[in-house]
XYZ file of C-alpha atoms in Angstrom:
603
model
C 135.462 48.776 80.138
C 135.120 46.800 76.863
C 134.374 43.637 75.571
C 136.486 40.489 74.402
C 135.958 37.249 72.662
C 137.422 34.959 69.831
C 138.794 31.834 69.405
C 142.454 29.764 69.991
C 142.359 27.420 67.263
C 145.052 25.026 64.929
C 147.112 27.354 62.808
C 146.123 24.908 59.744
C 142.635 24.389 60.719
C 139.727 25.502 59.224
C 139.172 28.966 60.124
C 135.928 30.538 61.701
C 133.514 32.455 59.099
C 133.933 35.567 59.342
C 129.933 35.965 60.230
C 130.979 34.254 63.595
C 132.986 37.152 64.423
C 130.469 39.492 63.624
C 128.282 38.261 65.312
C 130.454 38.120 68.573
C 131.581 41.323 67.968
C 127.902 42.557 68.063
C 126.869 40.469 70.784
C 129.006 42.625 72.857
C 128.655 45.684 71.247
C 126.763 47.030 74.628
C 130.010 46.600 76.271
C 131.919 48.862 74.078
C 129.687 51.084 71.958
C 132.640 53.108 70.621
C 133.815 51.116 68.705
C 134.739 47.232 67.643
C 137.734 45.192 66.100
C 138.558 42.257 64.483
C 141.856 40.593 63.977
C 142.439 37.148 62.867
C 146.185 36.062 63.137
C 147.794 32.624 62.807
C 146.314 30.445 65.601
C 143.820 33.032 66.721
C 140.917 35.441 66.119
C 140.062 38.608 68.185
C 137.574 40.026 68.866
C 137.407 43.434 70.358
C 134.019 46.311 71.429
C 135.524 49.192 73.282
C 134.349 51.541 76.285
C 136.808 54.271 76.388
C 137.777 55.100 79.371
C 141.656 56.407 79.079
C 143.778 57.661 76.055
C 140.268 58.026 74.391
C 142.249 58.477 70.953
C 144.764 56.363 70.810
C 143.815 53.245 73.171
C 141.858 51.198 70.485
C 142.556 47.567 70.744
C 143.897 44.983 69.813
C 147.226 46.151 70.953
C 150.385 44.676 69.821
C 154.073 44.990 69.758
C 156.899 42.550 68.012
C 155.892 39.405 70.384
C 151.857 39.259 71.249
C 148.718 40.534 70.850
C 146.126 41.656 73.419
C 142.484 42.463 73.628
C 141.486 43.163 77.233
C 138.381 44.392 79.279
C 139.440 45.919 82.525
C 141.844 48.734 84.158
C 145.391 48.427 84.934
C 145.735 50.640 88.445
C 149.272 50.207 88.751
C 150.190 51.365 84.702
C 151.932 54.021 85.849
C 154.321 53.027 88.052
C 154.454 49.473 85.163
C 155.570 52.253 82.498
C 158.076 53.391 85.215
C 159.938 50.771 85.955
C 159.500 48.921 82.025
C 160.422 52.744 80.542
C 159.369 54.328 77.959
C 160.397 52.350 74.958
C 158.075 49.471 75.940
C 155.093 51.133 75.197
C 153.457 52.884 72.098
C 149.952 54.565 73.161
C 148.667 55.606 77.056
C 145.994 53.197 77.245
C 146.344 50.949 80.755
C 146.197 47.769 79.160
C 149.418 48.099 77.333
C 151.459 47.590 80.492
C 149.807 43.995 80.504
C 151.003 43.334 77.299
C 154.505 44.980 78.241
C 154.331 42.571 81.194
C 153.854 39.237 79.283
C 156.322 40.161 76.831
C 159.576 40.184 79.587
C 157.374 37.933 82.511
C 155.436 35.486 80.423
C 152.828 33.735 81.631
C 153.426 35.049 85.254
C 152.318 38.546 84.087
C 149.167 38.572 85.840
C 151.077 38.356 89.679
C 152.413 41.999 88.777
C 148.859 43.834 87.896
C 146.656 45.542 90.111
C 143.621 46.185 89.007
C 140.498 44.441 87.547
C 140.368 42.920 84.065
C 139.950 39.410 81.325
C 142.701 39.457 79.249
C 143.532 37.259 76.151
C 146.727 37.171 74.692
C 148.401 35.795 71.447
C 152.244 35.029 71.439
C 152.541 35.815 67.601
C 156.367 33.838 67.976
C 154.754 30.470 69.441
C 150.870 30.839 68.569
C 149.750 30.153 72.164
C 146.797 31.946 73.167
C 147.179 33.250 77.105
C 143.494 34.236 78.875
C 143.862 35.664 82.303
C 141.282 36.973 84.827
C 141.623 38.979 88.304
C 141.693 37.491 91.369
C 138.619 38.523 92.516
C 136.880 37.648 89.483
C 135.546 41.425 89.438
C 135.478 41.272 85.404
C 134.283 37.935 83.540
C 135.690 35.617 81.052
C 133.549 32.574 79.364
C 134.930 29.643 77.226
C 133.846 26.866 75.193
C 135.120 23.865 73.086
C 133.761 24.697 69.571
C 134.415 23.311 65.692
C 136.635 26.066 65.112
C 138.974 25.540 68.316
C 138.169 27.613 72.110
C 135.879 29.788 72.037
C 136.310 32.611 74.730
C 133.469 36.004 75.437
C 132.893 38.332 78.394
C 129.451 36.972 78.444
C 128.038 33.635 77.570
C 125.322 35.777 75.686
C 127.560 35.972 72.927
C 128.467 32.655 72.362
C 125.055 31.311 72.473
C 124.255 34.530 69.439
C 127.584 33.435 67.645
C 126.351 30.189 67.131
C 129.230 28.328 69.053
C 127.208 26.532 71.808
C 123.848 25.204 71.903
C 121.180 26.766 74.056
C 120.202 23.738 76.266
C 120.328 23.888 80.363
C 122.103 21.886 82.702
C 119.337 20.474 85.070
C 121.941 20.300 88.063
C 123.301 23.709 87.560
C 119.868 25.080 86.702
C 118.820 23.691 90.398
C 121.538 25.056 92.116
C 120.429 27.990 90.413
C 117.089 27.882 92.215
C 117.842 27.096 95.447
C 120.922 28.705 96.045
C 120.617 32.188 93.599
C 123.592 31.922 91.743
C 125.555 28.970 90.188
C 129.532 27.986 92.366
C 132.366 27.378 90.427
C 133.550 26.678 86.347
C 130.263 25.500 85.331
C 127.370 27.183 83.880
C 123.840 26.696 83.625
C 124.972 25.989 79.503
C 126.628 22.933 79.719
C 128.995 23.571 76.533
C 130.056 27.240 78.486
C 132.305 27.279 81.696
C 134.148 30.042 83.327
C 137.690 30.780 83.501
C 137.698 31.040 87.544
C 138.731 34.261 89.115
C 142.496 34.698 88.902
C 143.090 31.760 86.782
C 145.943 32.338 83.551
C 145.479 29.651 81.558
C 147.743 28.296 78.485
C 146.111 27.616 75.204
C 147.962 25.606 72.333
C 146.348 24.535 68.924
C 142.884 25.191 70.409
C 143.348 22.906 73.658
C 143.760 24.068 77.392
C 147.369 22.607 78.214
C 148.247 24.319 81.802
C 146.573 26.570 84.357
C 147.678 28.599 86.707
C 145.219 29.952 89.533
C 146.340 33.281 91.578
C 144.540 33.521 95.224
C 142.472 36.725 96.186
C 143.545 36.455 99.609
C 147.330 34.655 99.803
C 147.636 32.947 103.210
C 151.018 34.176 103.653
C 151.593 36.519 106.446
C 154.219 39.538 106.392
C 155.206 39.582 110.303
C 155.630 43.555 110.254
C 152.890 45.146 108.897
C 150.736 44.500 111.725
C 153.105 44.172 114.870
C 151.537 42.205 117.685
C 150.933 43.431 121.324
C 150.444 41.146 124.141
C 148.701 39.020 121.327
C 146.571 40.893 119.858
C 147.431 43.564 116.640
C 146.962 47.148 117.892
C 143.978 49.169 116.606
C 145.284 51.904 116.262
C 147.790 50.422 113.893
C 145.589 49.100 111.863
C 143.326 51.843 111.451
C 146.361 53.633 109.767
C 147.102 50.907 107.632
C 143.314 50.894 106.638
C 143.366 55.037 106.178
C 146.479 54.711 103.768
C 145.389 51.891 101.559
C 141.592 53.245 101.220
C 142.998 56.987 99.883
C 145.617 54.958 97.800
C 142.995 52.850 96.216
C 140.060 55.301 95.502
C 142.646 57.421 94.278
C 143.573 54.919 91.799
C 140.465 54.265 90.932
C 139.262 57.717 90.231
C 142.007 57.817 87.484
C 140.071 58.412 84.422
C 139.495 60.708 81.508
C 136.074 60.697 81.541
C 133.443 61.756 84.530
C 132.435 59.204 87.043
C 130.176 58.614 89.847
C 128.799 56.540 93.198
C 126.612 54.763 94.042
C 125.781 55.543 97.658
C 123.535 53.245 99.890
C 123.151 54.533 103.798
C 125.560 51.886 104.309
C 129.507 51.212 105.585
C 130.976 50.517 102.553
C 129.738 53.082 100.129
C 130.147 55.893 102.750
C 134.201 54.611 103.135
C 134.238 55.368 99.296
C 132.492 58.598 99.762
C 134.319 60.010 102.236
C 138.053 58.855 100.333
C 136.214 60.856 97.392
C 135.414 63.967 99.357
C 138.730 63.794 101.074
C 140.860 63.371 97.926
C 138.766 66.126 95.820
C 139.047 68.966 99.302
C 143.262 68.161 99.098
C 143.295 68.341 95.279
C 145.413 71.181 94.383
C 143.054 72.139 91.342
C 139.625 72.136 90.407
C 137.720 68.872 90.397
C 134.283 68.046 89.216
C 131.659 67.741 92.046
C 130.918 64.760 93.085
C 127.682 63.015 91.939
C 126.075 60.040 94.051
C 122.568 58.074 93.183
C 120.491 56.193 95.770
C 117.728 53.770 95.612
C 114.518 53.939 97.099
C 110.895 51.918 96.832
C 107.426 53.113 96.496
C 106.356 50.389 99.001
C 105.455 52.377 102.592
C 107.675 51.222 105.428
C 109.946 49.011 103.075
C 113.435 49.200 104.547
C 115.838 51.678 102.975
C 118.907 54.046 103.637
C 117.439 56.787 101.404
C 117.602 59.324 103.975
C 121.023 58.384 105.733
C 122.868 58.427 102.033
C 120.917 61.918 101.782
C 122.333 62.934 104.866
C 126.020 61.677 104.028
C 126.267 62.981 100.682
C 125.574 66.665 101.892
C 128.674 66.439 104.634
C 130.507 65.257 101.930
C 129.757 68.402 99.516
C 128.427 65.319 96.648
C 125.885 66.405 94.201
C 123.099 63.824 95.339
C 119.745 62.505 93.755
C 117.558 59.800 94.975
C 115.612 57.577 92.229
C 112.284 56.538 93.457
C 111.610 52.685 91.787
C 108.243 52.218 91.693
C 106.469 49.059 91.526
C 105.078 50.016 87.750
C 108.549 50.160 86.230
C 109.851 47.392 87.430
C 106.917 45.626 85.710
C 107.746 47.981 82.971
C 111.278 47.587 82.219
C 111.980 43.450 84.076
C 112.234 41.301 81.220
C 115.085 43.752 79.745
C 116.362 43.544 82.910
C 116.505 39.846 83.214
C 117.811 39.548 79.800
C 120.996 41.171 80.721
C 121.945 38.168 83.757
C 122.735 36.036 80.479
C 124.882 33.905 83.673
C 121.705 34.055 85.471
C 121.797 35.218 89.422
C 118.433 35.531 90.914
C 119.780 38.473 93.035
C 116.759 41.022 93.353
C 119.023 43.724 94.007
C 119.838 43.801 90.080
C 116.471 46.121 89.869
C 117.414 48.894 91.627
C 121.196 48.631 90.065
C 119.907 48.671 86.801
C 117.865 51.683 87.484
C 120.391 53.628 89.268
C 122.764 52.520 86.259
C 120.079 53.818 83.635
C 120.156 57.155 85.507
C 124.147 57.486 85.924
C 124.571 57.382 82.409
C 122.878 60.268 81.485
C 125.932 62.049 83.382
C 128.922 59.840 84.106
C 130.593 56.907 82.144
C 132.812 54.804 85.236
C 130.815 54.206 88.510
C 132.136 53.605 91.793
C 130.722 51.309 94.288
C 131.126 49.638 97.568
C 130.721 45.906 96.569
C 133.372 43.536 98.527
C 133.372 45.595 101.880
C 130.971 43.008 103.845
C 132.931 39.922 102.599
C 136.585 41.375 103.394
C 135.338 43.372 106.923
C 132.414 40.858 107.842
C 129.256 42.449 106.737
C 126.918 40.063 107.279
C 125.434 38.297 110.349
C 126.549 34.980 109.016
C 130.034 35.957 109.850
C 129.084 37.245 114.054
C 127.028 33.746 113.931
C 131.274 32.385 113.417
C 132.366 34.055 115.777
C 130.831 31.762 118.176
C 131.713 28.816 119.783
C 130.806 25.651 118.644
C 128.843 24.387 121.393
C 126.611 27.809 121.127
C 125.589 27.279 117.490
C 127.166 28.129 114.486
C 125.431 28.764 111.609
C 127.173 27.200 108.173
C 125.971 29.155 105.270
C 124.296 28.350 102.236
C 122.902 24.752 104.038
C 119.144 25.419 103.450
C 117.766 26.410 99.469
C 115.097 29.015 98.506
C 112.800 26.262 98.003
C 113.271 23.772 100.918
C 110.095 23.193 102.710
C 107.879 25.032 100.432
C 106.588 22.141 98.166
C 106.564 23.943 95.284
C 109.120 22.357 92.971
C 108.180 18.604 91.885
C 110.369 15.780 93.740
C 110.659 14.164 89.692
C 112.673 17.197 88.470
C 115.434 16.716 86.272
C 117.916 17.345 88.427
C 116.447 17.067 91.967
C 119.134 16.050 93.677
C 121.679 17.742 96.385
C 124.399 18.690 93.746
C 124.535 22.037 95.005
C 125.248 21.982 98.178
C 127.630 19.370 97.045
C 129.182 22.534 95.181
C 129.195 24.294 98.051
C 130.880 21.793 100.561
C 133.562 21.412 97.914
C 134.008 25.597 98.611
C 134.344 25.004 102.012
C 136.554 22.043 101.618
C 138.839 24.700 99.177
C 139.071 27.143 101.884
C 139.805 24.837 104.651
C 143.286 26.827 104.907
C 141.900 29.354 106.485
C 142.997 29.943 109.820
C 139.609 30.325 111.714
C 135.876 29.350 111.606
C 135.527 33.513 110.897
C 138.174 33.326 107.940
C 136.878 30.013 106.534
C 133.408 31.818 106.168
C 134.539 34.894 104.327
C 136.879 32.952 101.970
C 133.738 31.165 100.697
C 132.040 33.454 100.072
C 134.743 35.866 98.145
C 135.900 32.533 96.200
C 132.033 31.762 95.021
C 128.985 34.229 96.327
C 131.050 37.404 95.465
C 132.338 36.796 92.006
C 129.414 34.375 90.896
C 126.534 37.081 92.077
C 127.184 40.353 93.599
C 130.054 41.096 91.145
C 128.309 39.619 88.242
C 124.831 41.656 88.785
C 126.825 45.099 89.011
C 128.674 44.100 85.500
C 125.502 42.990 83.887
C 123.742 46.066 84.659
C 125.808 48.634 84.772
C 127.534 47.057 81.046
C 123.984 46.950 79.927
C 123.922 51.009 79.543
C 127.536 51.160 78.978
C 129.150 52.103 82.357
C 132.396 51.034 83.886
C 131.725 50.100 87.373
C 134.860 49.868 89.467
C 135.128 48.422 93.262
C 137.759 50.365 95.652
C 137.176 47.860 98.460
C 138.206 44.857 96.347
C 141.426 46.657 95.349
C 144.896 44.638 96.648
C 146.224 47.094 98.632
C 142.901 47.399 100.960
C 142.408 43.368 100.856
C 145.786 43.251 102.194
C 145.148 44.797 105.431
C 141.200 43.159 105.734
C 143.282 39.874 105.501
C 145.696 40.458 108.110
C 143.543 41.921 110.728
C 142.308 38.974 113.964
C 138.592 38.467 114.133
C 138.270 40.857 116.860
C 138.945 43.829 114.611
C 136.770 42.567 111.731
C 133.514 41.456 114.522
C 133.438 43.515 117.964
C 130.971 43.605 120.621
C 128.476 41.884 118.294
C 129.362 44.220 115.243
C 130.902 43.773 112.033
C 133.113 45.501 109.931
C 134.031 46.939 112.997
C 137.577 48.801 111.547
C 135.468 50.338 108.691
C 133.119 51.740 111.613
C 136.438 53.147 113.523
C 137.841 54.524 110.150
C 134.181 56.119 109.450
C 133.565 57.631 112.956
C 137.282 59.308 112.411
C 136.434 60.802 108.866
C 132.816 61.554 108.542
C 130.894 60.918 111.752
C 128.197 62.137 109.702
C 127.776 58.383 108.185
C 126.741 57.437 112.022
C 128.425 53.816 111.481
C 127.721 52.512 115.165
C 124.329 53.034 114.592
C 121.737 50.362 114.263
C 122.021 49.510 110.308
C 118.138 50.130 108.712
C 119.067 47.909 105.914
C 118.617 48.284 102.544
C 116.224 45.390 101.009
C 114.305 45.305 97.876
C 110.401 45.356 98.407
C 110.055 42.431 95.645
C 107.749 40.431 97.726
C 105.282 42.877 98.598
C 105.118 43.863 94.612
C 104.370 40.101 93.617
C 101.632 40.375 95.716
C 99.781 42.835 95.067
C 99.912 41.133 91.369
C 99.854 37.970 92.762
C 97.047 36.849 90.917
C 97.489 37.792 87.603
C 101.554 37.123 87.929
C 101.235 33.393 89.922
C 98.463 32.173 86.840
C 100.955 33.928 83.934
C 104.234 31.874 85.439
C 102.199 29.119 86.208
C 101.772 28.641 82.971
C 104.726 28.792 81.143
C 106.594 25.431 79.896
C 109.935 26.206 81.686
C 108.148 26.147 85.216
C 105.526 23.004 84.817
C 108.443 20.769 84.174
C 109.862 21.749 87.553
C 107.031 23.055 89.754
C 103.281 22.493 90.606
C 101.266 24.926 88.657
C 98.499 25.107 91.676
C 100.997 25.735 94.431
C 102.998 28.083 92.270
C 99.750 30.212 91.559
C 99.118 29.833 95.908
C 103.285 30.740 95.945
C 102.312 33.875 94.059
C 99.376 35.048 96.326
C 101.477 34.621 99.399
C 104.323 36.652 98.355
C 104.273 39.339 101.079
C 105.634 36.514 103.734
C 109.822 36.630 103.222
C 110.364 32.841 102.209
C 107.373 32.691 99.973
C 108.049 36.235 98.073
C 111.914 34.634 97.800
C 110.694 32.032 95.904
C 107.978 33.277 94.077
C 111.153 36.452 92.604
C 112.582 32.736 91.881
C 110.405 31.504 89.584
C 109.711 34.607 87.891
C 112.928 35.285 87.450
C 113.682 32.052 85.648
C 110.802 32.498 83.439
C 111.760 35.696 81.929
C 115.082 34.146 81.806
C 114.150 31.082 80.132
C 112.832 33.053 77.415
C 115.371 35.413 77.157
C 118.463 33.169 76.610
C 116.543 29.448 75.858
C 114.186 30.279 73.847
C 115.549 33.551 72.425
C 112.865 35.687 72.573
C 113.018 38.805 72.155
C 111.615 41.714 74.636
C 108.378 42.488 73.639
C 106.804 44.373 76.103
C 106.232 44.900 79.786
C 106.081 41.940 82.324
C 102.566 40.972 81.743
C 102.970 41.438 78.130
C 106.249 39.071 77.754
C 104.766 36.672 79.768
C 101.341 36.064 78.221
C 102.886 35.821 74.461
């Protein structure tokens, strides 16, 4: 895993200061502590911070050959079989990311349809000067832009265009509310109005500086291939499908295992993480030489009673022969160590799960440098009771996500905002609207959510924090091959008998009955509300107080918010507000961390 930036400017324009690139080259430097490059060519500078991850000696980028240039941040799962079929003479070192560059020399700009894997790739044809920047479909690795004096501006993170210099730090009041009241911010735009995405398997074509065509390559084509699940008396067998599920899960976690340095899990009690468990154990029992064991973190909370799968994971980890520990987060460093953590959501997501990843993160460095992780199994197998609530028929009440914010009701936020208004769940009608293709209510309620909630949160928080100590986290369940079956399969295989993710279960009870998957799920939630509260006082008065909330909220009903924290919607919104104020500080004001919550707060 690495990091990219640079610019696509005018070949006879006036070219960036060399500081610039510094400083985007440090900026990123957390991304790829082993190293960083800078090349400046005719019509484009590149910037380059590398994680190495395969062909540790010879795989430093840029890479080039007679017709382009590339920097990338990802892994290429498919490289070998690319190198195959392009031979030998196409490529000069064995890092993964030379088969892209293979690729766009003989394909173009329709590289990107032949890759499998996850990555942001820019390119520069050195024969034309156009600039090519390319993300995966599933947005599983980011890629920022920006219109800038010295042409477009592109970084992994918006973090280090706002430390380059090349965009202003000022806040979007609409996206800032979406923000709020939804947890993450939908689509191109940012919460800097100068910085928007490139979207999830978007290629677009850069000439002189300026965006000219874009290309955008689905997650989840609607096209249907009428063998690969035959049909029986209408509906697709089970038993078919399970073996369709059992090859592409081995294929994939094999894939993603390829490495040439030691890697991990992490393992909730859950579905998904125990499917990429079990591939491990399975793949590392038919290995035909020694393997390393298998290591696997879990979360837990100090908070009594507070929902967890501590002891499940536990339980799964020794059937699978995996070297397990369990990290206790405690209430103290969470206080201790938040406003780093904070800082790293530069593309803020108000996701509290971000504490325990960056924990478990912290602690899977000492040992391992790629992670593997279960992130993308609810939204392709219907994970989540929002889906089951689709299932039903109209007249008995579907719900339609995201149609109520944190903050509705609560009378905390002033009605005179900047930027009170319903703009984001214009954004997310406008994700609906997009996915309106799909073929049921079921369907249209996943593709949402993998077009905007997975790329725009739960993908972002796991690169934010695990890049923040200088891991490589990969995602087996988000791999083509697996997506391909999840997409084909009718809604009674992906919700059954008032369960989802019901082939995952099947597959699970087959392989490691051990993981108990029909069994009432515990859950796995992070006890942030009952921590507020027992520093509600101290916390509500210290938030309260700080410029970025009393434009937008009441300070007395944010220091009442505070107190009543242990009640679900009120501890929601109070993580809300504190989240935004470390964050405010962080990447607004540019603050540096000073100390521990209490500390960073009352400066």
């Amino acid at each position: 895993m690495c990091g990219i930036a640079g610019l696509a400017h005018d070949a006879a324009s006036s070219p960036c200061p060399l500081p610039v690139l510094e400083a985007l080259a440090e900026a990123l430097s957390h991304r790829g502590p082993d190293g960083a490059h800078i090349r400046r060519e005719s019509g484009a500078d590149l910037v380059h911070t590398r994680l190495s991850i395969i062909d540790l000696a010879g795989g430093d980028q840029p890479l080039s050959n007679s017709a382009a240039t590339l920097i990338a941040n990802g892994e290429i799962y498919n490289d070998p079989q690319i190198r195959q079929t392009l031979g030998p003479a196409a490529f000069t070192t064995g890092s993964d990311c030379e088969s892209a560059l293979a690729l766009f020399t003989r394909e173009g700009v329709e590289y990107p349809r032949h890759l499998r894997g996850m990555y942001a790739i820019a390119l520069h044809d050195t024969g034309t000067g156009e600039v090519v920047l390319s993300r995966d479909p599933f947005g599983i690795k980011p890629l920022y832009m920006a219109e800038t004096a010295y042409g477009l501006a592109f970084a992994s993170e918006p973090a280090a265009l706002l430390r380059a210099g090349l965009v202003q730090r000022t806040l979007c009041p609409t996206a800032r509310e979406t923000m709020l009241q939804l947890r993450f911010v939908p689509g191109e735009k940012t919460v800097f109005p100068g910085i928007r995405r490139v979207l999830p398997g978007e290629t677009l074509r850069i000439i002189n500086g300026h965006i000219t065509a874009r290309y955008r390559q689905p997650a989840l084509p609607v096209t249907h291939r009428s063998d690969l699940l035959p049909r029986t008396q209408g509906n697709t067998t089970e038993d078919r499908a399970l073996a369709l599920l059992d090859t592409a899960l081995m294929n994939s976690v094999s894939a993603h295992e390829r490495a040439d340095v030691p890697f991990g899990l992490f393992l909730s009690g859950g579905i998904d993480s125990a499917c990429v468990l079990t591939a491990m154990s399975r793949l590392k029992r038919a290995a035909t030489h020694p393997t390393p064991p298998l290591h696997a973190w879990t979360a837990s909370f100090d908070v009594p009673g507070a929902a967890n799968e501590a002891e499940a994971a536990r339980a799964l980890a020794q059937a699978a022969g995996a070297e397990h520990e369990t990290l206790m987060v405690t209430r103290a460093m969470v206080w201790r160590h938040l406003p780093e953590i904070v800082a790293c959501m530069d593309d803020p997501a108000t996701d509290y799960a971000i504490i325990p990843t960056w924990f478990l993160a912290r602690r899977a460095a000492q040992n391992v440098r790629v992670i593997l992780s279960g992130e993308g199994g609810d939204e392709l197998f219907c994970g989540y009771g929002r889906y089951r609530a689709a299932t039903r028929p109209w007249w008995a009440g579907r719900k339609r996500p995201w149609r109520r914010g944190v903050f509705d009701g609560l009378d905390i936020l002033r009605a005179d905002r900047p930027g009170a208004d319903t703009h984001w769940r214009a954004g997310i009608a406008a994700a609906e609207q997009a996915c309106a293709h799909a073929a049921t209510p079921l369907a249209r309620a996943q593709a949402v959510d993998i077009a905007e909630w997975l790329p725009n949160d739960l993908l972002l928080k796991l690169d934010r924090c695990l890049m923040a100590h200088g891991l490589e986290g990969r995602t087996p369940l988000l791999d083509p091959v697996v997506a391909d079956v999840a997409r084909r399969l009718p809604d009674n295989l992906r919700v059954h008998n008032g369960q989802g993710k019901w082939l995952l279960r099947r597959w699970l009870a087959q392989h490691a009955p051990a993981a108990r998957p029909f069994a009432p799920k515990q859950g796995f939630t992070v006890p942030i509300g009952s921590w507020i509260a027992q520093d509600g006082q101290t916390l509500g008065a210290l938030v309260a107080k700080q410029d970025c909330i009393a434009e937008i909220a009441h300070p007395e009903q944010v220091r009442a918010l505070f107190m009543a924290a242990d009640k679900t919607r009120e501890g929601t919104a109070a993580w809300g507000l504190l989240f935004y104020a470390l964050w405010h500080r962080a990447h607004v004001r540019a603050q540096p961390v000073t100390g521990d919550v209490f500390e960073t707060l009352a400066v």
